[in-house]
XYZ file of C-alpha atoms in Angstrom:
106
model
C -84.588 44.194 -11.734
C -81.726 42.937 -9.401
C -79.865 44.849 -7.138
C -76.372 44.398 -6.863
C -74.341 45.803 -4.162
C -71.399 45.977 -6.884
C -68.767 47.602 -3.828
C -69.736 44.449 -1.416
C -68.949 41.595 -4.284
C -66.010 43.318 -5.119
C -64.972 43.197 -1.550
C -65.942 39.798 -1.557
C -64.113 38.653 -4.314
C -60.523 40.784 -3.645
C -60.633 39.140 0.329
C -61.242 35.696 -1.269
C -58.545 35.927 -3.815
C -56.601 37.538 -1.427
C -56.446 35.252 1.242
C -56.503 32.507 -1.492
C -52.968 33.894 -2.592
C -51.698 33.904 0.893
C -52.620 30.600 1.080
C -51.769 28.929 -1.945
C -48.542 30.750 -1.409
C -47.671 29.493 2.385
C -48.794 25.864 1.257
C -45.833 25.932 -1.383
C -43.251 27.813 0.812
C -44.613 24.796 3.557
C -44.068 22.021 1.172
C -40.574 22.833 -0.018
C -39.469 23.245 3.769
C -40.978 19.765 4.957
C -39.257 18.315 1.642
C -36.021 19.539 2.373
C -36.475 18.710 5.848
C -37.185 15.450 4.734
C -34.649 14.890 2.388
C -32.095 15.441 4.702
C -33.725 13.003 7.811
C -33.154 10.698 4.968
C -29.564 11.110 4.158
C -28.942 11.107 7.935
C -30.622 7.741 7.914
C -28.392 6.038 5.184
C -25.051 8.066 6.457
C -26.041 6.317 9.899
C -26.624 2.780 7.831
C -23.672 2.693 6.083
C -21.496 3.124 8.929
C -23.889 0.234 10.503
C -24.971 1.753 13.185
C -28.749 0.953 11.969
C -30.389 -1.205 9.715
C -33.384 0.346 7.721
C -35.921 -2.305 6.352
C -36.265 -0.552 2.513
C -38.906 -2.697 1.402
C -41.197 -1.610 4.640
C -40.068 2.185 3.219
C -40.911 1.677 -0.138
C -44.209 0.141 0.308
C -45.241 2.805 3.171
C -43.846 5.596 0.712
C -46.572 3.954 -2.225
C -49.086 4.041 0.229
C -48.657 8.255 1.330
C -47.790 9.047 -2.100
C -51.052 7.764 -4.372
C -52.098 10.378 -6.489
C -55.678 9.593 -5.808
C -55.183 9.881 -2.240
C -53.448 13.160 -2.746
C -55.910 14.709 -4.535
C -58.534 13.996 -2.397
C -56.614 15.442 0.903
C -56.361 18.650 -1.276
C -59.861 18.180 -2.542
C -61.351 17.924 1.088
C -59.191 21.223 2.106
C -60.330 23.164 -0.272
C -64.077 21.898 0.376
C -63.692 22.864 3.760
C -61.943 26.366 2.977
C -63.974 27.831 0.911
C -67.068 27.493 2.711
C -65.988 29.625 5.190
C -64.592 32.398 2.913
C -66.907 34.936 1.101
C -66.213 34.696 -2.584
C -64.914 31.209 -2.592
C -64.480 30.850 -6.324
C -62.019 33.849 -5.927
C -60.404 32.604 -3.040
C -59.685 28.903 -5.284
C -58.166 31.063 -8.083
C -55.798 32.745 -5.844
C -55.022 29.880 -3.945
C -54.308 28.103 -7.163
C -52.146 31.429 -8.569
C -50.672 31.798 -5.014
C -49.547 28.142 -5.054
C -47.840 28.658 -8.555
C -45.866 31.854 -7.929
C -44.405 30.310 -4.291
């Protein structure tokens, strides 16, 4: 009735979950490094203001932090990305899963 090329969707599917991995695993890896990198920009910034050598306007910080940091707005960044992603790479569903897997083990 059908014929399935069962050695091409297999292909398909290990290269998406693959690269998916790779991915998923780089994001995390990413995100630590720009946190830490982060993290310590910040305690630069408060050793430099309590020796007042700058002033840093917290309230400004805290409501530009609230802005960046809505989880609605987050998830639709990492929505859009994976839109985008997947259409590009066969087996797409495959290539979500390891992303998702990939993102967990990093």
């Amino acid at each position: 009735m059908y014929d399935i090329n069962w050695t091409e969707l297999g292909k398909e599917v290990g290269i998406g979950a693959v690269l998916g991995f790779a991915v998923g695993f780089a994001a995390k890896k990413a995100m630590k490094m720009v946190l830490i990198l982060v993290a310590l920009i910040i305690l630069i910034l408060v050793a430099l203001e309590t020796q007042n050598i700058i002033t840093i306007h917290w309230d400004y910080a805290e409501s530009a932090f609230q802005k960046a940091a809505e989880p609605e707005k987050f998830l639709e960044i990492v929505s859009n990305f994976f839109q985008k992603i997947a259409r590009y790479i066969p087996g797409s569903g495959s290539f979500i899963l390891g992303c998702w897997l990939g993102f967990r083990k990093g």
